[in-house]
XYZ file of C-alpha atoms in Angstrom:
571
model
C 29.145 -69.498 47.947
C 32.073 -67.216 49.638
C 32.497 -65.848 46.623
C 28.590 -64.822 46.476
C 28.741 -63.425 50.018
C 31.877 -61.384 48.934
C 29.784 -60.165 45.633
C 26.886 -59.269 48.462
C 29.017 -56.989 50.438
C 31.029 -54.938 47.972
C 27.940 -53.955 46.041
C 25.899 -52.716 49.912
C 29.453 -50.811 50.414
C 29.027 -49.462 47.088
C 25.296 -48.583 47.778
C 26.534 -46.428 50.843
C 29.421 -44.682 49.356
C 27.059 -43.567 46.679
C 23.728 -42.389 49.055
C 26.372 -40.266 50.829
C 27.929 -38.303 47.589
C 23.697 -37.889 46.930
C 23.233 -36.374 50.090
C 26.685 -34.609 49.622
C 25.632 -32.541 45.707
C 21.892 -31.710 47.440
C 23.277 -29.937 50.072
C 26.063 -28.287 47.779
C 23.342 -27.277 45.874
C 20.741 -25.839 47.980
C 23.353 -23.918 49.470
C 24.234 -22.472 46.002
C 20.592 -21.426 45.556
C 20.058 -20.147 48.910
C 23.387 -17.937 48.598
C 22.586 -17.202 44.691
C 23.137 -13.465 44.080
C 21.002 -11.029 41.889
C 23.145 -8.917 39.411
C 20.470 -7.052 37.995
C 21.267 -3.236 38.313
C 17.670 -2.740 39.763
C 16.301 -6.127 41.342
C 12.470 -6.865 40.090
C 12.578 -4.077 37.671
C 9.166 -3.201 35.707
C 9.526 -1.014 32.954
C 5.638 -0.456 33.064
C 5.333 0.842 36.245
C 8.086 3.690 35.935
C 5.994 7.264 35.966
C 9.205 9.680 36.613
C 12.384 9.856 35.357
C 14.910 12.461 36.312
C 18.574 13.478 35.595
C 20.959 15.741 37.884
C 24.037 17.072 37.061
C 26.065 19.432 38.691
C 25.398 22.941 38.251
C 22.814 22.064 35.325
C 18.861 21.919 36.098
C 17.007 19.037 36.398
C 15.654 17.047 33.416
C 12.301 15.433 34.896
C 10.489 13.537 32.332
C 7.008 11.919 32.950
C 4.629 9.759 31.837
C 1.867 11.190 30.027
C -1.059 8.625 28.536
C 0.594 6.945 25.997
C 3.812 9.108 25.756
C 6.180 10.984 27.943
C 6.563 14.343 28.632
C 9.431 16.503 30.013
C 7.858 19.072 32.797
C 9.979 21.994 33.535
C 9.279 25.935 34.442
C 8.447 27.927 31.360
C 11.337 30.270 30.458
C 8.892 32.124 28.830
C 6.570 32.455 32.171
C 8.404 31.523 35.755
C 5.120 30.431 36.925
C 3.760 28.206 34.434
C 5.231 24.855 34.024
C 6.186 23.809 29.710
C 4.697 20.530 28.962
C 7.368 18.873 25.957
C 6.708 15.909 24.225
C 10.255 13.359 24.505
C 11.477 10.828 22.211
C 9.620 8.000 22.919
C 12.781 5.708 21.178
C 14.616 7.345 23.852
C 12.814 6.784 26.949
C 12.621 3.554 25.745
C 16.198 2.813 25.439
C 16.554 3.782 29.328
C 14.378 1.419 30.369
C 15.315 -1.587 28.297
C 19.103 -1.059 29.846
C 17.425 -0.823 33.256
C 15.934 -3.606 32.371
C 18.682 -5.787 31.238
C 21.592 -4.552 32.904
C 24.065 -6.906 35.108
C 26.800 -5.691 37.403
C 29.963 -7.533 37.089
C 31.877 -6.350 40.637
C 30.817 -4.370 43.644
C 32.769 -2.242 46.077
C 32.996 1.166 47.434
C 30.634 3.694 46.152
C 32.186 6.445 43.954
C 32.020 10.000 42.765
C 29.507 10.350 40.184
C 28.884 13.060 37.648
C 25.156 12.362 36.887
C 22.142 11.074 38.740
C 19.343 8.802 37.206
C 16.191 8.593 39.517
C 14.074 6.777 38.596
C 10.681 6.363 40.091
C 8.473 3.505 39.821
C 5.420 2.530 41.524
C 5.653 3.307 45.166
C 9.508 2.579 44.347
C 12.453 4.929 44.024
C 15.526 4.086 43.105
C 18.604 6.154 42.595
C 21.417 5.744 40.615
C 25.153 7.475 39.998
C 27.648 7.362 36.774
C 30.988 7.228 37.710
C 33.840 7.066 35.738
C 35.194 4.826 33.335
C 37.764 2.418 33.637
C 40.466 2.581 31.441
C 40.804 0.140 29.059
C 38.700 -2.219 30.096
C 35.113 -1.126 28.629
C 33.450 -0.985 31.717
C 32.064 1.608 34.163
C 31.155 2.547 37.706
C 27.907 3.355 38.503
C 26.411 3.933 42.669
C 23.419 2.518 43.475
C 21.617 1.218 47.164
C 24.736 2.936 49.068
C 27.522 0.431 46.741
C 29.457 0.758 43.616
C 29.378 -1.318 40.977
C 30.931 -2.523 37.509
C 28.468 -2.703 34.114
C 29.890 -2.488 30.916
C 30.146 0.780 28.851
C 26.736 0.402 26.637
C 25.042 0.810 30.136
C 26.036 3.823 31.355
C 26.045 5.104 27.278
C 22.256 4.210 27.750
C 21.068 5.819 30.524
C 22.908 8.912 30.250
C 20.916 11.420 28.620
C 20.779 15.431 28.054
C 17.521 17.101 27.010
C 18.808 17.251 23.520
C 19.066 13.342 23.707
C 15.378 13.144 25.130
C 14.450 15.999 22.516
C 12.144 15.437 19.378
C 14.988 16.105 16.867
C 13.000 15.827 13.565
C 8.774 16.816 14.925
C 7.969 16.950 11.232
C 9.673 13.335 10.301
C 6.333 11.851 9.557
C 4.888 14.617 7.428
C 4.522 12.275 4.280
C 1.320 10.969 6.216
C -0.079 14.207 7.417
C -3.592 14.992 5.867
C -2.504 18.654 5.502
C 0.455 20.899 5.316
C -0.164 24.524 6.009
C 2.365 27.376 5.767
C 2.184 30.746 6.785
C 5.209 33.199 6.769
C 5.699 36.454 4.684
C 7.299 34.097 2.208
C 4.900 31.433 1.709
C 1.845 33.560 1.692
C 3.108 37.118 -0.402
C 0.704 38.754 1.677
C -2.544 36.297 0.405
C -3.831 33.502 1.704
C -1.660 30.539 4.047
C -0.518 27.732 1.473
C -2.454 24.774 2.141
C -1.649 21.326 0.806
C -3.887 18.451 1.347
C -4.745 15.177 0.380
C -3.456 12.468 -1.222
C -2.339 13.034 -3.754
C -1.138 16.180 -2.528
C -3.270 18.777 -4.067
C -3.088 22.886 -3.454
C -5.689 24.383 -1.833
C -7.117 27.668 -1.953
C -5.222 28.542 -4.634
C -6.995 26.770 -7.789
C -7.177 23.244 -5.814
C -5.567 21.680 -8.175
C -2.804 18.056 -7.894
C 0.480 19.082 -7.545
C 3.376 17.871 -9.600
C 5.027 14.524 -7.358
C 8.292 15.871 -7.868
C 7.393 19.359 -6.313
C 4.924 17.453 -3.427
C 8.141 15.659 -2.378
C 10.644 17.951 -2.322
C 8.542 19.788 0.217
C 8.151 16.807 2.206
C 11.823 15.676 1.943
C 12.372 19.412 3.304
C 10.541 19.713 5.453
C 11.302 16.234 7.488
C 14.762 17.727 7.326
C 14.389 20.367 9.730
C 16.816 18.819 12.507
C 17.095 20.067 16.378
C 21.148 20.166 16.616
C 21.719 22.115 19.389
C 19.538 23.269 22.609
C 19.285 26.699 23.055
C 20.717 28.644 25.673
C 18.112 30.880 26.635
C 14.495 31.824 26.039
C 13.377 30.964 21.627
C 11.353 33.680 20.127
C 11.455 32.351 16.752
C 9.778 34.287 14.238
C 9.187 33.803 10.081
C 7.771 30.549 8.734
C 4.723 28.720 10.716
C 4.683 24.905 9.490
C 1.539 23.055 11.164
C 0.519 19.420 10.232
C -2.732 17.656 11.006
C -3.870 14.213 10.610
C -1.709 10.888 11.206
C 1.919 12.225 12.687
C 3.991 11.247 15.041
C 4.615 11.577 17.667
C 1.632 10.175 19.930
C 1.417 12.935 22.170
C 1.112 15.120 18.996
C -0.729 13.182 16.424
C -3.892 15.720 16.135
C -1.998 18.602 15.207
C 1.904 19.557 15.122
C 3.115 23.335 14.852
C 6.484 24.223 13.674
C 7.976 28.123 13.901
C 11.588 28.550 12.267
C 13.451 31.599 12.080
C 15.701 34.214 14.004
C 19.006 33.642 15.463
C 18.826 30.826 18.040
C 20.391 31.992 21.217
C 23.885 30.893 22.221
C 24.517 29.738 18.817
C 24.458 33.040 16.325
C 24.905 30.510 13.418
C 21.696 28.727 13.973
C 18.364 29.245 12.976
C 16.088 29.607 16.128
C 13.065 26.864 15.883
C 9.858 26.850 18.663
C 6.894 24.734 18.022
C 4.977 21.593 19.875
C 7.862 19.183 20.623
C 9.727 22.478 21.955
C 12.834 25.006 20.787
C 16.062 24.023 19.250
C 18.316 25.266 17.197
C 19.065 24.298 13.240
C 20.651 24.398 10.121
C 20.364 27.269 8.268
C 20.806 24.860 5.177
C 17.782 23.088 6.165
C 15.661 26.172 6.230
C 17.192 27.105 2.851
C 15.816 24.075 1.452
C 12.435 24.484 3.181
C 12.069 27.917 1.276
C 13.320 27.145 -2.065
C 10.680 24.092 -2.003
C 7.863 26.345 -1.002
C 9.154 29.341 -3.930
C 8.755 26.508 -5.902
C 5.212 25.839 -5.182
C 4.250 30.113 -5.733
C 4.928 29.540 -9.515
C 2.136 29.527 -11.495
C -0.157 26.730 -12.121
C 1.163 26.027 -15.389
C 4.560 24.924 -13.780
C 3.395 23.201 -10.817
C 0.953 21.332 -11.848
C 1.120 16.795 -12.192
C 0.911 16.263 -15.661
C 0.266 12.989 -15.415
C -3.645 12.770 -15.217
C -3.617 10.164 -12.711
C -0.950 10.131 -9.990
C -1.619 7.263 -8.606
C -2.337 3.559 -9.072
C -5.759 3.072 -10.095
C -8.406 0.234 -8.442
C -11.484 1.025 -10.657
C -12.021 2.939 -13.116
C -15.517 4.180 -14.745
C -15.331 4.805 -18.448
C -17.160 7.408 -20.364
C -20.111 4.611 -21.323
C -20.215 4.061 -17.617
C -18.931 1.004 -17.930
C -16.381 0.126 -14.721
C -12.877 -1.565 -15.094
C -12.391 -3.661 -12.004
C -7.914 -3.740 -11.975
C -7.896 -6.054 -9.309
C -10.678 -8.471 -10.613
C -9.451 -7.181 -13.883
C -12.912 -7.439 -15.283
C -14.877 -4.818 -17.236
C -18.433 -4.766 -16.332
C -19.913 -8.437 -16.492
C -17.295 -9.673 -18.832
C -13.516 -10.845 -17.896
C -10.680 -7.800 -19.440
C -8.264 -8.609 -21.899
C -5.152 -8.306 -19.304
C -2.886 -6.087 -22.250
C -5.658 -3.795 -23.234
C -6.255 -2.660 -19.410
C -2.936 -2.123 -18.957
C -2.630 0.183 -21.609
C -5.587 2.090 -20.450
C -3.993 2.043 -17.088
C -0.798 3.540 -18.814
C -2.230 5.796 -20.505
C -3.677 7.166 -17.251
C 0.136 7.581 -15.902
C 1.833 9.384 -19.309
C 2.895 13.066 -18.931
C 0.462 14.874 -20.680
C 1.221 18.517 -22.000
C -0.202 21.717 -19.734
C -2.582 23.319 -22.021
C -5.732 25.927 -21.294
C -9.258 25.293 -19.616
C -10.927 25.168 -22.640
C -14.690 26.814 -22.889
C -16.385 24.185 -24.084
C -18.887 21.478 -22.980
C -17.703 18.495 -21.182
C -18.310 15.761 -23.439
C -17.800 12.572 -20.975
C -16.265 11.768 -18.013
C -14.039 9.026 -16.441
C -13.689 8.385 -12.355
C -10.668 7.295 -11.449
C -10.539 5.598 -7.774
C -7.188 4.722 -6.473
C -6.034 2.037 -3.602
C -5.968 4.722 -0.773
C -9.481 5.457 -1.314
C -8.695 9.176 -3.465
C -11.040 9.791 -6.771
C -10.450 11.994 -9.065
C -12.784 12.906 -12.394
C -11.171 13.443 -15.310
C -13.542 15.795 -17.587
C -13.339 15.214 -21.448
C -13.485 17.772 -24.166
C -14.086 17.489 -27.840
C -10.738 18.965 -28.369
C -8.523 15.866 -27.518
C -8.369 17.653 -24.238
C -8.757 16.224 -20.465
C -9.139 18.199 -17.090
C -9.267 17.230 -13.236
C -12.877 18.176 -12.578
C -12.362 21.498 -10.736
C -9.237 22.463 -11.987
C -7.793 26.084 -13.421
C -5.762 24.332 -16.414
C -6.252 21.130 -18.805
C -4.093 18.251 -20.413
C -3.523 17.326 -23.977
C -2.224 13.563 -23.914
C -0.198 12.571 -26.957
C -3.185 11.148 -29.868
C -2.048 7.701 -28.604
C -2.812 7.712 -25.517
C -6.520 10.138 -25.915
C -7.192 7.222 -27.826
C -6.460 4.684 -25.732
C -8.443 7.030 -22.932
C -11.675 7.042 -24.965
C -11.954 4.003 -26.098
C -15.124 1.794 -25.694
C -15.523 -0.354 -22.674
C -16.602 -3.657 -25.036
C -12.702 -2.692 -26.289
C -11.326 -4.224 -23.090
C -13.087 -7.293 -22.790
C -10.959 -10.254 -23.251
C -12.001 -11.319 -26.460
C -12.186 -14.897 -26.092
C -16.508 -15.122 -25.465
C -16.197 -18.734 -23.783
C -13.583 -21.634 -23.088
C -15.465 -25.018 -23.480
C -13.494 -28.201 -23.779
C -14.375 -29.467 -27.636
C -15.290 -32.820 -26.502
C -17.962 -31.611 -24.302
C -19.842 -29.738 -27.228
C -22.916 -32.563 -27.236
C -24.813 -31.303 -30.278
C -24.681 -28.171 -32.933
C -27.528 -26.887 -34.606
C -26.945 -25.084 -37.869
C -30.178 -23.576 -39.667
C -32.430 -25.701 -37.972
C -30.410 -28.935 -38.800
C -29.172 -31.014 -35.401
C -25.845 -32.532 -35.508
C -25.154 -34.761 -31.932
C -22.015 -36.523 -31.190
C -22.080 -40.050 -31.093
C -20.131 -42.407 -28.236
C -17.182 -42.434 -30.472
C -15.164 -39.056 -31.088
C -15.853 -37.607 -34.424
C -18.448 -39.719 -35.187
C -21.847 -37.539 -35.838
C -25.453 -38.253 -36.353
C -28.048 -36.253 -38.123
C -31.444 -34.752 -37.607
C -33.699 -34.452 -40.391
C -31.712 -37.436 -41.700
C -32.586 -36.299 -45.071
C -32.707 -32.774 -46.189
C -30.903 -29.580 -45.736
C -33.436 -28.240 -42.705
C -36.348 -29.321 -41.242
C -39.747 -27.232 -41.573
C -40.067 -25.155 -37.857
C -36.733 -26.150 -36.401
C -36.136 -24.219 -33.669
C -32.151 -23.338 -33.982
C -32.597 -21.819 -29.621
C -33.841 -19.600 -27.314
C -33.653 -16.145 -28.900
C -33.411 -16.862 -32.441
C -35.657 -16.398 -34.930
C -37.055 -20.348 -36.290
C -35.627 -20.619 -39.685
C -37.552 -22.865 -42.075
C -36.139 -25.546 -44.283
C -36.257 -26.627 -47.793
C -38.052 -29.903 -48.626
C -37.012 -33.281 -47.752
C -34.872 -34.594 -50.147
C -31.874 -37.999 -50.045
C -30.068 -38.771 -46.585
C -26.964 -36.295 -47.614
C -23.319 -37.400 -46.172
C -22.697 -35.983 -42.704
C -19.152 -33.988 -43.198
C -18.050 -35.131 -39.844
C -14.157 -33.662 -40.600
C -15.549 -30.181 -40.647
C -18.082 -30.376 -38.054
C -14.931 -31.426 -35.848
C -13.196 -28.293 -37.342
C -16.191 -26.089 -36.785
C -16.184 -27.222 -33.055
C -13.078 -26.654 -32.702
C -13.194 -22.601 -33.466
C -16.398 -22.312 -31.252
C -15.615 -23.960 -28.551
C -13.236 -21.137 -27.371
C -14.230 -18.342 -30.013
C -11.916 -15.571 -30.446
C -13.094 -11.787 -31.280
C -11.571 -10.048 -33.953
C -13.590 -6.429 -33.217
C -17.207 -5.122 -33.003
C -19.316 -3.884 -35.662
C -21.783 -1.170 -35.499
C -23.304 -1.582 -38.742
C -26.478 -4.150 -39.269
C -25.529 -7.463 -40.546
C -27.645 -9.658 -42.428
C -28.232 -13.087 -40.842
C -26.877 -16.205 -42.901
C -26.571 -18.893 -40.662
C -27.816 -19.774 -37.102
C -26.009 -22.045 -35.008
C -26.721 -23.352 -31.485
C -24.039 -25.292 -29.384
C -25.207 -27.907 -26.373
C -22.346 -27.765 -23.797
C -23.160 -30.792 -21.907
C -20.281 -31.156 -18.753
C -19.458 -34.174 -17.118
C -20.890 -32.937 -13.957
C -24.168 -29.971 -14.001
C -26.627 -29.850 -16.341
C -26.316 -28.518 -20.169
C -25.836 -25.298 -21.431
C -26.467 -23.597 -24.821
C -24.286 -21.109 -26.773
C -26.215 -19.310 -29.595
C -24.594 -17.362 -32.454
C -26.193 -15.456 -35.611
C -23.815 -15.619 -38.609
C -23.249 -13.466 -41.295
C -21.889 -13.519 -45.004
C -18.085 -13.884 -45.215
C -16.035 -10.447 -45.601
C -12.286 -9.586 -45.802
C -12.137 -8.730 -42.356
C -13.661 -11.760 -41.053
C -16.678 -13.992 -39.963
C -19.733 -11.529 -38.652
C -21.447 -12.889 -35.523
C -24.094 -11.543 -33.052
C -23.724 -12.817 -29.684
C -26.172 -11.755 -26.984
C -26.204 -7.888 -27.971
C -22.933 -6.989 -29.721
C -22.455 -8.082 -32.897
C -18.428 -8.907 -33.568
C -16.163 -10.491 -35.989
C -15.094 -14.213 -35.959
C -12.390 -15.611 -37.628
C -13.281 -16.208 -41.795
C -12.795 -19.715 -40.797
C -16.207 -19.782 -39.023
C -17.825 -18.675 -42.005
C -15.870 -21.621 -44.035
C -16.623 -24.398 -42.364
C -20.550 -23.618 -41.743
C -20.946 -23.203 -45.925
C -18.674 -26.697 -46.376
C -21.454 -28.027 -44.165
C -24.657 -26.454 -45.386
C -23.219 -26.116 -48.540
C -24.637 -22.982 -48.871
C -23.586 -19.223 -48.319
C -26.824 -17.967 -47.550
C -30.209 -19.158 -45.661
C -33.329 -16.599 -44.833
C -33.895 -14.822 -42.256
């Protein structure tokens, strides 16, 4: 009992001491939350709602870039006209750089402000906050930077962030994106040779004004590859007059504030910088390479050549989604079927290669256009090639014409009932119910391989419809119940139940034989598969089906005379 009472009051003591260390930790930590401190560089920061941002150094003028729609913009007095104020697109990767760090930045220390060499304002909202970039300190990767009347400690990839010159904020490459421009024009004593601007369009890239024909890939790139080299390296020191080549681009560019339309002027000396080519244009002056104008004009000498030498050779530049053969038959490569019937997969792809070989630069010849194939690609271009008798192909519209090697002209002309896959149908043997040769019906019985027979005597019975579409084809006269060749009725369903084409003919075939096949599935109701045979050749086993009349394997032909056991019947 003592011992119960003793039990009693050491556990209520330690029921106390416990409550109290509760009430102790709470109190700890509301304390910590109420005296918690915010280390972001500027508290509540928005990126969104920032409209101005604007840089001050010493001595230097004032960078002030703003938002502008979707974009920013820097706005500055014209050095061209005091009175106007320049409108210059910015580096939208670098705008948004600045805000992510003022975004995610954390001071470490604060003390004493300190001298600073560069001011970041930054206005957002009804909201303005200011902000200084001291020094560093030495070796320890970190920084000082002002801000609300204190100094403060961030690491070094802060202050690296939000410090930025105009040639930081600048649009270094405008013409980066020119792959996906619609067109290229150029003007400039050197592109034009006193005639028209060159004009490339289109995809493919194809000259206009100037014959309108595709240009050769290789000469199409280097252009591009040129001209999304030309580099802002240095910002001018005083007002750009550039003068020589005029690049513009129109269609899908970047940047956003210049997507309709982007204008490019390079040439001159670039002031403060005699080595440099002067540039002027929509995302503002710079200065660049000299090398990288080099390369812009030896692509565009390039393109003055004559057609002969700039021309694609291949007659389609491009991967094909449809293409519409000279029967007007079209070749589905994504269905990869031809017409109503499935494409042999080997046979379209030599077509399709045959499309994309190097063909040899030959004369417009004056002849007739003797067929025609349309070519549609995946980015929605179509091109028509025209054929001549010759062995000769043209781009509809173009000054000069192609001569593929014989190969490939044949492969190019070739008849769309050549690309069908040549098996006609894929039936599972078993399913193949009955067969009706010559007006005699053979139907399987509940036991594979085992057949019965109707006439049961005779080779044919009188008016014996073989199917729909045939012709009826009249037997001889009943004579004895003859022995049902069940082995090579198996074998005979066996080649038709997946039937493999050797090639078409185009010359009239007598009819032999006339079979009909009952497809009956285990689910749907029964079809019929119909087939008009001919006499046994070298070459194979003739057959019409529906309207084209084709070659079978001499098998065919075998087994239906082991089971008539006859070569011929009437028509």
């Amino acid at each position: 009992m003592i011992a119960s009472w003793r039990g009693l009051v050491v556990a209520a003591a330690l029921a106390v001491v416990l409550a109290v260390i509760v009430v102790l930790d709470r109190g700890r930590t509301s304390g910590a939350v109420a005296g918690a401190v915010d280390r972001a560089l500027v508290p509540g920061f928005d990126p969104d709602q920032v409209t101005e941002l604007v840089w001050e150094r010493a001595g230097q003028p004032a960078i002030h870039v703003v938002r502008s729609g979707d974009g920013w913009e820097t706005r500055a007095p014209s050095r061209m006209d005091p009175d106007a104020v320049s409108h210059v697109p910015v580096d939208p990767g670098a705008v948004g750089d600045v805000l992510a760090a003022l975004r995610g930045a954390r001071w470490h220390r604060r003390g004493a402000p300190v001298p600073v060499r560069v001011r970041v304002t930054v206005v957002a909202g009804a909201g303005r906050h200011e902000l200084g970039i001291g020094a560093p300190i030495a070796g320890t990767g970190q920084i000082w930077i002002t801000g609300d009347g204190r100094g403060m400690i961030v690491d070094g990839w802060v202050a690296r962030a939000l410090e930025r010159d105009l040639l930081a904020l600048r649009i270094k490459a405008p013409l980066a994106d020119v792959g996906r421009a619609q067109t290229i024009t150029v003007e400039g004593e050197l592109a034009t040779g006193g005639e028209a601007p060159l004009q490339i369009a289109g995809q493919p890239r194809r000259l206009a004004g100037r014959g309108g024909f595709v240009i050769a890939a290789e000469l199409a790139g280097e252009l591009e590859r040129a001209l999304a080299g030309i580099t802002i390296v240095r910002v001018p020191d005083g007002p750009v007059a550039a003068r020589g080549l005029a690049i513009t681009t129109t269609g899908e560019a970047s940047p956003p504030a210049a997507r309709a339309a982007i204008h490019v002027m390079i040439g001159g000396s670039c002031p403060g910088a005699g080595t440099l080519v002067a540039m002027t244009g929509t995302t503002g002056g710079g200065c660049i390479e000299p090398e990288v104008v080099a390369a812009v004009e030896r692509a565009i000498g390039r393109l003055l050549q004559p057609p002969e030498a700039v021309v694609e050779r291949r007659p389609i530049p491009f991967e094909p989604t449809r293409v519409v053969l000279a029967d007007a038959v079209a070749l589905d490569t994504t269905a990869l079927r031809i017409g109503d019937h499935p494409a042999e997969p080997a046979r379209a792809a030599e077509l399709l290669a045959a499309l994309a070989a190097p063909a040899q630069v030959v004369s417009l010849p004056a002849l007739p256009v003797k067929g025609t194939l349309v070519v549609t690609g995946r980015i929605g271009a179509a091109i028509t090639l025209d054929l001549f008798a010759t062995h000769v192909l043209a781009r509809h519209g173009e000054p000069v014409a192609l001569r593929p090697a014989p190969g490939a002209w044949n492969l190019l002309v070739r008849r769309s009932r050549e690309l069908r896959d040549p098996t006609l149908w894929l039936e599972e043997p078993t399913t193949i119910s009955a067969v009706l040769i010559d007006g005699v019906r053979y139907e399987r019985g509940g036991v594979i391989g085992d057949w019965t027979r109707q006439p049961a005597s005779g080779s044919g019975a009188p008016g014996t419809s073989p199917g729909p579409g045939l012709v009826p084809v009249p037997g001889p006269a009943p004579g004895p119940v003859p022995v049902i060749d069940e082995r090579n009725l198996e074998a005979l369903v066996g080649l038709l139940a997946a039937p493999r084409s050797l090639g078409f003919l185009d010359e009239a075939v007598r009819v032999a034989h006339r079979v009909a096949l009952t497809i009956t599935p285990p689910a749907g109701p029964p079809t019929e598969r119909v087939l008009a045979i001919g006499d046994a050749r070298a070459a194979g086993c003739p057959a019409r089906v529906d309207r084209d009349t084709i070659l079978l394997p001499v098998t065919v032909c075998a087994q239906i005379v082991a089971i008539t056991g006859a070569g011929t019947a009437r028509e």
